[in-house]
Coordinates of C-alpha atoms in Angstrom, one line a residue:
M298 CA 0.0 0.0 0.0
E299 CA 1.3 3.5 -0.7
E300 CA 2.7 5.6 2.0
K301 CA 0.3 7.8 3.9
N302 CA 0.3 10.6 6.5
S303 CA -1.8 9.9 9.6
P304 CA -3.7 13.3 10.3
S305 CA -4.7 13.7 13.6
N306 CA -8.4 13.6 14.6
F307 CA -10.4 13.3 17.7
I308 CA -10.6 9.5 17.5
R309 CA -6.9 9.1 16.9
N310 CA -6.2 11.6 19.9
I311 CA -8.3 9.4 22.2
V312 CA -6.4 6.2 21.0
V313 CA -3.0 8.1 21.6
E314 CA -4.1 9.0 25.1
D315 CA -5.4 5.6 26.0
L316 CA -2.1 4.1 25.1
K317 CA -0.1 6.8 26.7
T318 CA -1.9 6.5 30.1
G319 CA -2.0 2.7 30.0
K320 CA -5.7 2.4 29.8
R321 CA -5.2 0.2 26.7
D322 CA -2.1 -1.8 26.0
Q323 CA -3.3 -2.9 22.6
I324 CA -5.7 -1.3 20.0
I325 CA -8.5 -3.8 18.5
T326 CA -11.0 -2.3 16.1
R327 CA -13.6 -4.0 13.9
F328 CA -15.4 -3.5 10.8
P329 CA -19.1 -4.9 11.5
P330 CA -21.3 -4.8 8.4
E331 CA -24.6 -6.4 8.3
P332 CA -24.8 -8.8 5.3
N333 CA -28.0 -7.5 4.0
G334 CA -26.6 -5.7 1.0
Y335 CA -23.5 -4.5 -0.7
L336 CA -21.1 -2.0 0.8
H337 CA -21.0 1.5 -0.5
I338 CA -18.6 4.4 -0.4
G339 CA -19.8 5.3 3.2
H340 CA -18.6 1.9 4.4
A341 CA -15.3 2.6 2.7
K342 CA -14.8 5.5 5.3
S343 CA -15.3 3.2 8.1
I344 CA -13.2 0.4 6.7
V345 CA -10.3 2.9 6.2
L346 CA -10.7 4.4 9.5
N347 CA -10.7 1.1 11.4
F348 CA -8.0 -0.8 9.6
E349 CA -5.6 2.2 9.3
L350 CA -6.2 3.2 13.0
A351 CA -5.3 -0.2 14.2
D352 CA -2.5 -0.6 11.7
E353 CA -0.8 2.6 12.8
F354 CA -0.7 1.5 16.4
K355 CA 0.3 -2.1 15.6
G356 CA -3.1 -3.4 16.6
K357 CA -5.6 -5.7 15.1
T358 CA -8.9 -5.3 13.0
N359 CA -11.5 -7.9 12.8
L360 CA -14.0 -8.3 9.9
R361 CA -17.3 -9.3 11.7
F362 CA -20.7 -10.0 10.3
D363 CA -23.6 -8.8 12.3
D364 CA -25.9 -11.5 11.0
T365 CA -28.9 -11.3 13.4
N366 CA -31.6 -11.0 10.9
P367 CA -32.0 -14.1 8.8
L368 CA -34.9 -12.6 6.8
K369 CA -32.5 -10.0 5.0
E370 CA -29.2 -11.8 5.1
D371 CA -27.5 -13.8 2.5
T372 CA -24.1 -15.5 1.8
E373 CA -24.0 -13.4 -1.4
Y374 CA -23.6 -10.5 0.5
V375 CA -21.0 -12.1 2.8
E376 CA -18.7 -12.9 -0.1
A377 CA -19.2 -9.5 -1.7
I378 CA -18.2 -7.8 1.5
K379 CA -15.2 -9.9 1.9
E380 CA -14.1 -9.0 -1.8
D381 CA -14.7 -5.3 -1.3
V382 CA -12.6 -5.2 1.9
K383 CA -9.7 -6.9 0.2
W384 CA -10.0 -4.9 -3.0
L385 CA -9.7 -1.8 -0.8
G386 CA -6.3 -3.0 0.4
F387 CA -7.1 -4.6 3.8
E388 CA -6.6 -7.9 5.5
W389 CA -8.6 -8.7 8.6
D390 CA -6.9 -10.4 11.6
G391 CA -10.1 -12.3 12.5
L392 CA -13.2 -13.2 10.6
F393 CA -16.1 -13.6 12.9
F394 CA -20.0 -13.7 12.6
A395 CA -22.5 -12.6 15.3
S396 CA -24.0 -16.0 14.8
D397 CA -20.8 -17.6 16.1
Y398 CA -21.9 -16.1 19.4
F399 CA -25.7 -17.0 19.6
E400 CA -25.2 -19.6 22.4
E401 CA -23.1 -17.0 24.4
M402 CA -25.8 -14.3 23.8
Y403 CA -28.6 -16.7 24.8
N404 CA -26.8 -17.5 28.1
R405 CA -26.1 -13.8 28.7
A406 CA -29.9 -13.0 28.4
I407 CA -30.4 -15.7 31.1
I408 CA -28.2 -13.7 33.3
L409 CA -30.4 -10.7 32.8
I410 CA -33.5 -12.6 33.4
K411 CA -32.1 -14.1 36.7
K412 CA -31.1 -10.5 37.8
G413 CA -34.7 -9.4 37.1
L414 CA -33.4 -7.2 34.2
A415 CA -35.2 -8.9 31.4
Y416 CA -38.8 -10.2 30.9
V417 CA -41.0 -12.1 28.3
D418 CA -43.5 -9.8 26.8
D419 CA -46.6 -10.7 24.9
L420 CA -47.4 -7.5 23.5
S421 CA -47.3 -7.2 19.7
A422 CA -44.7 -5.0 17.9
E423 CA -47.3 -2.3 17.2
E424 CA -48.6 -2.4 20.8
I425 CA -44.9 -2.0 22.0
R426 CA -44.6 1.1 19.7
Q427 CA -47.8 2.5 21.1
T428 CA -46.7 2.2 24.7
R429 CA -43.2 3.5 24.1
G430 CA -44.1 7.1 24.7
T431 CA -42.6 10.2 23.1
L432 CA -40.0 12.5 23.7
T433 CA -41.9 14.7 26.2
E434 CA -44.1 11.8 27.7
P435 CA -42.9 8.7 29.5
G436 CA -43.7 5.2 28.1
K437 CA -46.4 2.9 29.7
E438 CA -45.2 -0.2 31.4
S439 CA -46.3 -3.6 29.7
P440 CA -48.8 -5.7 31.8
Y441 CA -46.3 -8.5 31.5
R442 CA -43.3 -6.5 33.0
N443 CA -43.6 -8.0 36.4
R444 CA -43.7 -11.8 35.6
S445 CA -41.6 -13.8 38.0
I446 CA -38.0 -14.7 37.1
D447 CA -39.0 -18.5 37.0
E448 CA -41.9 -17.6 34.4
N449 CA -39.6 -15.6 32.4
L450 CA -36.8 -18.3 32.3
D451 CA -39.5 -20.9 31.4
L452 CA -41.0 -18.8 28.6
F453 CA -37.6 -17.8 27.1
E454 CA -36.5 -21.5 27.0
R455 CA -39.9 -22.2 25.3
M456 CA -39.4 -19.5 22.8
R457 CA -36.0 -21.1 21.9
K458 CA -37.6 -24.5 21.5
G459 CA -39.9 -23.0 18.9
E460 CA -43.2 -23.4 20.8
F461 CA -44.5 -19.9 19.8
K462 CA -45.2 -18.2 16.5
D463 CA -43.4 -15.3 15.0
G464 CA -44.3 -12.1 16.9
E465 CA -46.2 -13.8 19.7
K466 CA -43.6 -13.0 22.3
V467 CA -40.3 -11.0 22.6
L468 CA -37.7 -10.8 25.4
R469 CA -37.3 -7.1 26.6
A470 CA -34.8 -5.6 28.9
K471 CA -36.2 -4.1 32.0
I472 CA -34.7 -0.6 32.4
D473 CA -36.8 2.6 32.6
M474 CA -40.0 3.3 30.8
A475 CA -39.7 7.0 31.8
S476 CA -36.1 7.4 30.6
P477 CA -35.5 10.6 28.5
N478 CA -33.6 8.3 26.2
L479 CA -36.1 6.2 24.3
N480 CA -33.6 3.4 23.7
L481 CA -33.6 2.7 27.4
R482 CA -37.5 2.2 27.6
D483 CA -37.3 -1.6 27.8
P484 CA -35.9 -2.3 24.3
V485 CA -36.5 -5.6 22.7
L486 CA -33.6 -8.0 23.0
Y487 CA -35.0 -11.1 21.2
R488 CA -37.6 -11.8 18.8
I489 CA -38.9 -15.0 17.3
S490 CA -38.2 -15.7 13.6
H491 CA -38.8 -19.2 12.2
A492 CA -36.4 -18.4 9.3
T493 CA -33.5 -20.4 7.9
H494 CA -30.3 -18.5 8.8
H495 CA -27.3 -18.4 6.2
N496 CA -24.8 -19.6 8.7
T497 CA -26.7 -21.6 11.3
G498 CA -29.4 -23.0 9.3
D499 CA -32.6 -24.0 11.4
K500 CA -30.7 -24.2 14.9
W501 CA -32.3 -21.2 16.2
C502 CA -35.8 -19.7 15.9
I503 CA -35.2 -16.6 18.2
Y504 CA -32.6 -14.0 17.1
P505 CA -31.0 -11.2 19.1
M506 CA -31.7 -7.5 18.3
Y507 CA -28.8 -5.5 16.9
D508 CA -28.5 -3.2 19.9
Y509 CA -28.2 -6.4 22.3
A510 CA -25.8 -8.5 19.9
H511 CA -23.4 -5.7 18.9
P512 CA -22.0 -4.7 22.3
I513 CA -21.6 -8.5 23.4
E514 CA -19.8 -9.2 20.1
D515 CA -17.5 -6.3 20.7
A516 CA -17.0 -7.5 24.3
I517 CA -16.2 -11.1 23.3
E518 CA -13.6 -10.1 20.7
G519 CA -11.8 -7.7 23.0
V520 CA -12.5 -4.5 20.9
T521 CA -11.1 -1.5 22.6
H522 CA -12.6 1.2 20.4
S523 CA -16.0 0.5 18.9
L524 CA -16.2 3.0 16.1
C525 CA -19.6 3.8 14.8
T526 CA -21.5 6.7 13.0
L527 CA -23.4 9.4 14.9
E528 CA -26.9 7.9 14.6
F529 CA -25.7 5.4 17.4
E530 CA -24.8 8.0 19.8
D531 CA -28.2 7.8 21.7
H532 CA -27.6 4.0 21.7
R533 CA -24.4 4.3 23.6
P534 CA -26.1 4.1 27.0
L535 CA -27.8 0.9 25.9
Y536 CA -24.6 -0.5 24.6
D537 CA -22.8 0.2 27.8
W538 CA -25.8 -1.2 29.9
V539 CA -25.8 -4.4 28.0
V540 CA -22.0 -5.0 28.5
R541 CA -22.2 -4.2 32.2
E542 CA -25.4 -6.1 33.0
T543 CA -24.6 -9.2 31.1
E544 CA -21.3 -9.2 33.2
M545 CA -19.1 -9.3 30.3
E546 CA -15.2 -9.2 31.3
H547 CA -14.2 -6.7 28.5
Q548 CA -15.7 -3.1 28.4
P549 CA -15.2 -1.6 24.8
Q550 CA -15.6 2.1 24.4
Q551 CA -18.1 3.2 21.8
I552 CA -17.0 6.3 19.9
E553 CA -19.2 8.0 17.2
F554 CA -18.1 9.9 14.2
A555 CA -19.9 11.6 11.3
R556 CA -21.0 9.3 8.4
L557 CA -20.1 10.2 4.8
N558 CA -22.8 11.9 2.8
L559 CA -22.2 12.7 -0.8
T560 CA -24.2 15.2 -3.0
N561 CA -26.6 13.6 -5.6
T562 CA -26.0 10.1 -4.0
V563 CA -28.3 7.7 -2.2
M564 CA -26.3 6.2 0.8
S565 CA -29.1 3.9 2.3
K566 CA -28.8 0.3 1.8
R567 CA -32.6 -0.1 1.8
K568 CA -32.8 2.5 -1.1
L569 CA -30.0 0.9 -3.0
K570 CA -31.6 -2.4 -2.7
L571 CA -34.8 -0.9 -4.0
L572 CA -33.0 0.4 -7.1
V573 CA -31.8 -3.2 -7.7
D574 CA -35.1 -4.7 -7.1
E575 CA -36.9 -2.3 -9.2
K576 CA -34.4 -2.8 -12.0
I577 CA -33.6 0.8 -12.3
V578 CA -30.1 -0.3 -12.4
D579 CA -28.6 -3.7 -13.5
G580 CA -27.4 -4.8 -10.2
W581 CA -25.5 -3.7 -7.1
D582 CA -22.4 -3.3 -9.2
D583 CA -24.0 -0.9 -11.8
P584 CA -21.5 1.8 -12.4
R585 CA -24.0 4.5 -11.4
M586 CA -24.4 3.0 -7.9
P587 CA -22.2 4.3 -4.9
T588 CA -21.4 0.7 -4.0
I589 CA -17.7 -0.3 -3.8
S590 CA -18.4 -2.9 -6.4
G591 CA -20.2 -0.3 -8.7
L592 CA -17.2 2.0 -8.3
R593 CA -14.8 -0.8 -9.0
R594 CA -16.8 -1.7 -12.2
R595 CA -17.0 2.0 -13.2
G596 CA -13.0 2.1 -13.0
Y597 CA -12.4 3.9 -9.7
T598 CA -9.1 2.6 -8.2
S599 CA -8.8 1.4 -4.6
E600 CA -6.0 4.1 -4.1
S601 CA -8.2 6.9 -5.2
I602 CA -10.9 6.0 -2.8
R603 CA -8.5 5.5 0.2
N604 CA -7.0 8.9 -0.6
F605 CA -10.4 10.4 -0.8
V606 CA -11.5 9.1 2.6
R607 CA -8.3 10.3 4.2
E608 CA -8.7 13.7 2.8
I609 CA -12.4 14.2 4.2
G610 CA -11.2 13.3 7.5
V611 CA -13.0 12.2 10.7
A612 CA -15.4 14.6 12.4
K613 CA -18.0 14.9 15.0
A614 CA -20.7 16.8 12.9
N615 CA -22.3 15.5 9.9
S616 CA -22.0 17.4 6.6
K617 CA -22.3 16.7 2.9
V618 CA -19.3 16.2 0.6
D619 CA -19.2 17.2 -3.0
A620 CA -19.2 14.1 -5.2
Q621 CA -16.7 16.0 -7.4
M622 CA -14.1 15.6 -4.8
L623 CA -14.1 11.9 -5.2
E624 CA -13.9 12.3 -9.0
H625 CA -10.8 14.6 -8.3
F626 CA -9.0 11.9 -6.6
V627 CA -9.5 9.3 -9.2
R628 CA -8.2 11.7 -11.8
E629 CA -5.3 12.5 -9.7
D630 CA -4.6 8.8 -9.4
L631 CA -5.0 7.9 -13.1
K632 CA -3.2 10.7 -14.6
L633 CA 0.2 9.0 -14.3
K634 CA -1.1 5.3 -14.6
A635 CA -3.6 5.4 -17.5
P636 CA -2.1 5.2 -21.2
R637 CA -3.4 7.8 -23.5
T638 CA -5.3 6.7 -26.6
M639 CA -7.9 7.9 -29.1
G640 CA -11.5 6.9 -29.2
V641 CA -14.3 8.3 -31.4
L642 CA -17.6 8.0 -29.8
R643 CA -19.8 9.4 -32.5
P644 CA -18.2 8.7 -35.8
L645 CA -18.1 10.9 -38.9
K646 CA -16.2 9.5 -41.9
V647 CA -13.4 11.6 -43.5
V648 CA -11.8 10.7 -46.9
I649 CA -8.4 12.2 -47.4
T650 CA -8.6 12.6 -51.3
N651 CA -5.1 13.2 -51.9
Y652 CA -3.7 10.4 -49.7
P653 CA -2.7 7.2 -51.7
E654 CA -5.4 4.8 -51.8
D655 CA -3.5 1.7 -50.8
Q656 CA -1.0 3.3 -48.4
V657 CA -0.7 2.6 -44.6
E658 CA 1.8 4.4 -42.6
M659 CA 2.3 4.0 -39.0
L660 CA 2.7 7.1 -36.8
E661 CA 4.4 7.2 -33.4
A662 CA 2.6 8.5 -30.4
E663 CA 3.5 8.7 -26.7
N664 CA 1.5 6.6 -24.3
N665 CA 1.4 9.1 -21.5
P666 CA 3.2 12.5 -21.8
E667 CA 3.1 12.9 -18.1
N668 CA 4.9 9.7 -17.7
P669 CA 7.5 9.0 -20.4
E670 CA 8.4 5.7 -18.8
M671 CA 5.2 4.4 -20.3
G672 CA 6.9 4.6 -23.8
N673 CA 5.3 5.0 -27.4
R674 CA 3.0 3.2 -29.5
Q675 CA 2.5 2.9 -33.3
I676 CA -0.8 4.1 -34.9
P677 CA -2.0 3.2 -38.4
F678 CA -2.9 6.0 -40.7
S679 CA -4.5 5.8 -44.1
R680 CA -6.9 7.5 -46.7
E681 CA -10.1 7.1 -44.6
I682 CA -10.5 8.0 -41.0
Y683 CA -13.2 8.7 -38.5
I684 CA -13.5 11.8 -36.4
E685 CA -16.1 13.1 -33.9
Q686 CA -19.3 14.6 -35.3
D687 CA -18.8 17.4 -32.7
D688 CA -15.5 18.2 -34.5
F689 CA -17.1 19.5 -37.7
M690 CA -19.6 22.3 -38.2
E691 CA -20.9 23.4 -41.5
N692 CA -21.8 26.8 -40.3
P693 CA -19.7 27.5 -37.2
P694 CA -19.8 30.4 -34.6
N695 CA -17.0 32.7 -34.2
K696 CA -13.8 31.2 -32.6
Y697 CA -14.8 27.7 -33.7
Y698 CA -11.4 26.2 -34.3
R699 CA -12.3 22.7 -35.4
L700 CA -13.1 21.5 -38.8
F701 CA -15.5 23.4 -41.2
P702 CA -15.5 24.0 -45.0
G703 CA -12.3 25.7 -46.1
N704 CA -10.6 25.3 -42.6
E705 CA -7.6 23.4 -41.6
V706 CA -6.9 21.5 -38.4
R707 CA -4.2 19.2 -37.0
L708 CA -4.9 15.5 -36.6
K709 CA -3.4 14.5 -33.3
H710 CA -0.1 12.7 -34.0
A711 CA -0.7 13.1 -37.7
Y712 CA -1.0 15.8 -40.3
F713 CA -2.9 19.0 -41.2
I714 CA -6.1 18.4 -43.1
K715 CA -8.4 20.8 -44.9
C716 CA -12.1 20.3 -45.4
N717 CA -13.1 20.7 -49.1
D718 CA -16.4 19.0 -49.6
V719 CA -19.4 18.0 -47.4
I720 CA -21.5 14.8 -48.3
K721 CA -25.0 14.6 -47.2
D722 CA -27.8 12.0 -47.1
Q723 CA -31.2 12.5 -48.6
N724 CA -32.4 14.1 -45.3
G725 CA -29.6 16.6 -45.4
N726 CA -27.4 14.8 -42.7
V727 CA -23.8 15.1 -42.9
I728 CA -22.4 11.6 -43.5
E729 CA -18.9 12.1 -44.9
L730 CA -16.2 14.7 -45.4
H731 CA -13.7 15.1 -48.2
C732 CA -10.4 16.5 -47.1
T733 CA -7.0 17.0 -48.3
Y734 CA -3.7 16.6 -46.2
D735 CA -0.4 18.4 -46.3
P736 CA 2.4 15.8 -46.3
E737 CA 4.7 18.4 -45.0
T738 CA 3.0 18.8 -41.6
K739 CA 3.6 15.5 -40.1
S740 CA 3.9 15.6 -36.3
G741 CA 7.3 15.3 -34.9
T742 CA 9.1 16.6 -38.0
G743 CA 9.5 20.0 -36.7
F744 CA 7.3 21.7 -39.2
T745 CA 7.0 25.3 -38.6
G746 CA 5.6 26.6 -42.0
R747 CA 2.3 27.8 -40.4
K748 CA 0.1 27.1 -37.5
V749 CA -3.5 25.9 -36.9
K750 CA -5.6 26.7 -33.9
G751 CA -7.5 23.4 -33.7
T752 CA -6.3 19.8 -33.0
I753 CA -8.8 17.0 -33.3
H754 CA -8.4 13.2 -32.7
W755 CA -9.4 10.4 -35.0
V756 CA -9.0 6.8 -35.6
D757 CA -8.0 4.9 -38.9
A758 CA -11.2 3.6 -40.4
K759 CA -9.4 0.5 -42.0
H760 CA -7.9 -0.8 -38.7
A761 CA -10.4 0.7 -36.1
V762 CA -11.9 -1.5 -33.5
S763 CA -15.6 -0.9 -32.9
A764 CA -16.5 -0.4 -29.3
E765 CA -19.5 0.5 -27.1
F766 CA -19.1 3.5 -24.7
R767 CA -21.3 3.9 -21.6
L768 CA -21.5 7.6 -20.3
Y769 CA -22.7 8.4 -17.0
E770 CA -24.4 11.2 -15.0
P771 CA -25.6 11.3 -11.4
L772 CA -28.3 8.8 -10.9
I773 CA -30.2 11.1 -8.5
L774 CA -31.3 14.4 -10.3
E775 CA -31.8 16.6 -7.2
E776 CA -30.5 16.6 -3.9
D777 CA -33.4 18.3 -2.1
Q778 CA -36.5 16.4 -2.5
E779 CA -39.9 18.0 -2.6
E780 CA -42.4 17.3 0.0
G781 CA -44.6 14.3 -0.8
T782 CA -42.0 12.6 -3.3
T783 CA -39.6 9.8 -2.8
F784 CA -36.1 9.6 -3.9
L785 CA -37.6 7.4 -6.9
D786 CA -39.2 10.5 -8.2
H787 CA -35.8 12.1 -8.7
I788 CA -34.1 9.3 -10.8
N789 CA -32.2 10.9 -13.6
A790 CA -33.6 9.4 -16.9
N791 CA -30.3 10.4 -18.6
S792 CA -28.0 8.8 -16.1
L793 CA -26.7 6.4 -18.7
E794 CA -26.1 7.0 -22.4
V795 CA -24.7 4.3 -24.6
V796 CA -23.0 5.3 -27.8
H797 CA -21.1 3.2 -30.4
G798 CA -17.9 4.2 -32.0
F799 CA -14.3 3.2 -32.6
V800 CA -11.0 3.0 -30.8
E801 CA -7.3 2.4 -32.0
P802 CA -6.5 -1.1 -33.1
N803 CA -4.1 -1.7 -30.0
M804 CA -7.2 -1.8 -27.9
K805 CA -7.8 -5.4 -29.1
E806 CA -5.5 -6.4 -26.4
A807 CA -7.4 -4.5 -23.7
K808 CA -8.6 -6.6 -20.7
V809 CA -11.4 -6.0 -18.3
Q810 CA -10.6 -3.4 -15.7
D811 CA -7.9 -1.8 -17.9
K812 CA -8.1 1.9 -17.7
F813 CA -7.3 4.5 -20.4
Q814 CA -7.5 8.1 -21.0
F815 CA -9.2 8.8 -24.3
F816 CA -8.3 12.2 -25.8
R817 CA -10.6 14.9 -24.7
H818 CA -13.3 12.3 -23.6
G819 CA -11.9 11.4 -20.2
Y820 CA -10.8 8.3 -18.3
F821 CA -12.5 5.0 -19.3
N822 CA -12.5 1.4 -17.8
V823 CA -13.1 -1.9 -19.7
D824 CA -16.4 -3.1 -18.3
P825 CA -16.1 -6.5 -16.8
R826 CA -19.7 -7.4 -17.1
Y827 CA -20.5 -6.6 -20.8
T828 CA -17.2 -6.9 -22.6
T829 CA -16.7 -10.1 -24.6
N830 CA -14.1 -11.2 -27.3
E831 CA -16.5 -9.6 -30.0
N832 CA -17.8 -6.7 -28.0
L833 CA -15.6 -4.1 -26.4
V834 CA -17.3 -2.0 -23.7
F835 CA -15.9 1.0 -22.0
N836 CA -17.4 2.7 -18.9
R837 CA -16.5 6.5 -18.6
I838 CA -15.0 6.7 -15.0
V839 CA -14.8 10.5 -15.1
S840 CA -14.3 13.4 -17.6
L841 CA -11.0 15.0 -18.0
K842 CA -11.7 18.3 -16.2
S843 CA -13.7 19.7 -13.4
S844 CA -14.4 23.1 -11.8
F845 CA -13.8 21.4 -8.4
K846 CA -10.9 22.8 -6.3
L847 CA -9.6 20.7 -3.5
E848 CA -8.4 23.8 -1.5
K849 CA -12.1 24.6 -0.7
H850 CA -12.4 21.5 1.4
K851 CA -9.1 21.8 3.4

């Protein structure tokens, strides 16, 4: 992994102080995703934070799946998450599942019941909601709250044996129904779910709730600093209560930080799953998705994502980051790595009438002028070429320097050509240009006889390789949604445009996930899903330029 600085932040300062004072002698963190969807760019922030913090202080980081809800979880998600973490450049020290600890969690629940701190409740989920109270009014105690310890032990055991239906009973903590913190108003610890679990099969029909399971998992694994996003700040008293009252030996410290929010980007797994289920996108790895697999398929590099996450830093207050900042980092990463080449996305044929009909010559071009070590390549040139439709105008405005009747431009790496005739179809559409070239103006020969103001790119028609180009805009059209609408009402209908054109013949050797900079068009990645031996497909990662300035965010 590339060298990195370790900028100070409030979490790092806590860790430094804990080690300095001897409160902790080793740092153990964890990345604890729920396997109910694919990871997104927000998770990348947590991954980088947890792994790099532990790495800096020679500690350990576990990958742990909080798999407490069998109705929404799947091994597909487990494997995708493992792949994403590895692709981002990290190796976990321990691989664990919440389900590894189900027996331990059950036994700890027995401790709570015996201490009079948990009871079996017959109220339905809706009834529990109705009696929970509000921020200004206390909750109402359940009529089953004062069951005897023996009755609760018996009912809880029968819940485990499968004697009751889904929703018929729950196990609740007995804390304080008048607490100003709603999370402490007798939260549900276990619910009944006769569902097959991806890891434990049909062994269990009761499953722990996240707020009960999570702190026990951390305590079992010896996690020192349990890092989570701000929405869990109000859950911290319950987290500490569970660890303390279940008599766990180890006491982790929960610390909250601001989650990552990007402009024009949905960051909810529930909403992302809806996009997949409604077939608005072609899967979790659709290049328009903010998932790590989607960014990878689009062509983002792991280095660019790590550098982006480091730059935005760790804060205590939520804010929104301009999505262009992420694009900035992939440009910075690719500018020295990606070979330059030429691709014509919307072709217009040009016949160079004074070029010998059967002649083909090879022209030399640098692969990356910013990185000479990448060497040069040979490009074929002959009588017929393709240029971009946008590089010609029959009646141009002032200061239009590309091709128009009577004007001369330079072909990148080649010659000056001059437009003489315009060929149109029966509908008046331009379908072909006839031009002449000046053999004295070959690039690299030192020609200084005259200058032209426009340079355009091209590919040789005889040797060009056909290709599909997939061009992307933000999937979400507006950030601020109007009242009464959902995010689905703001889907950008133009988020994907597919065009067909041509690339240089050396692109025949391109492999999936290879990245290139196409002259004037931007950075592109060979799509791993749709590319075949007969069909070359490129995803545009980002355009070449942006108005974004990094200094604004420092």
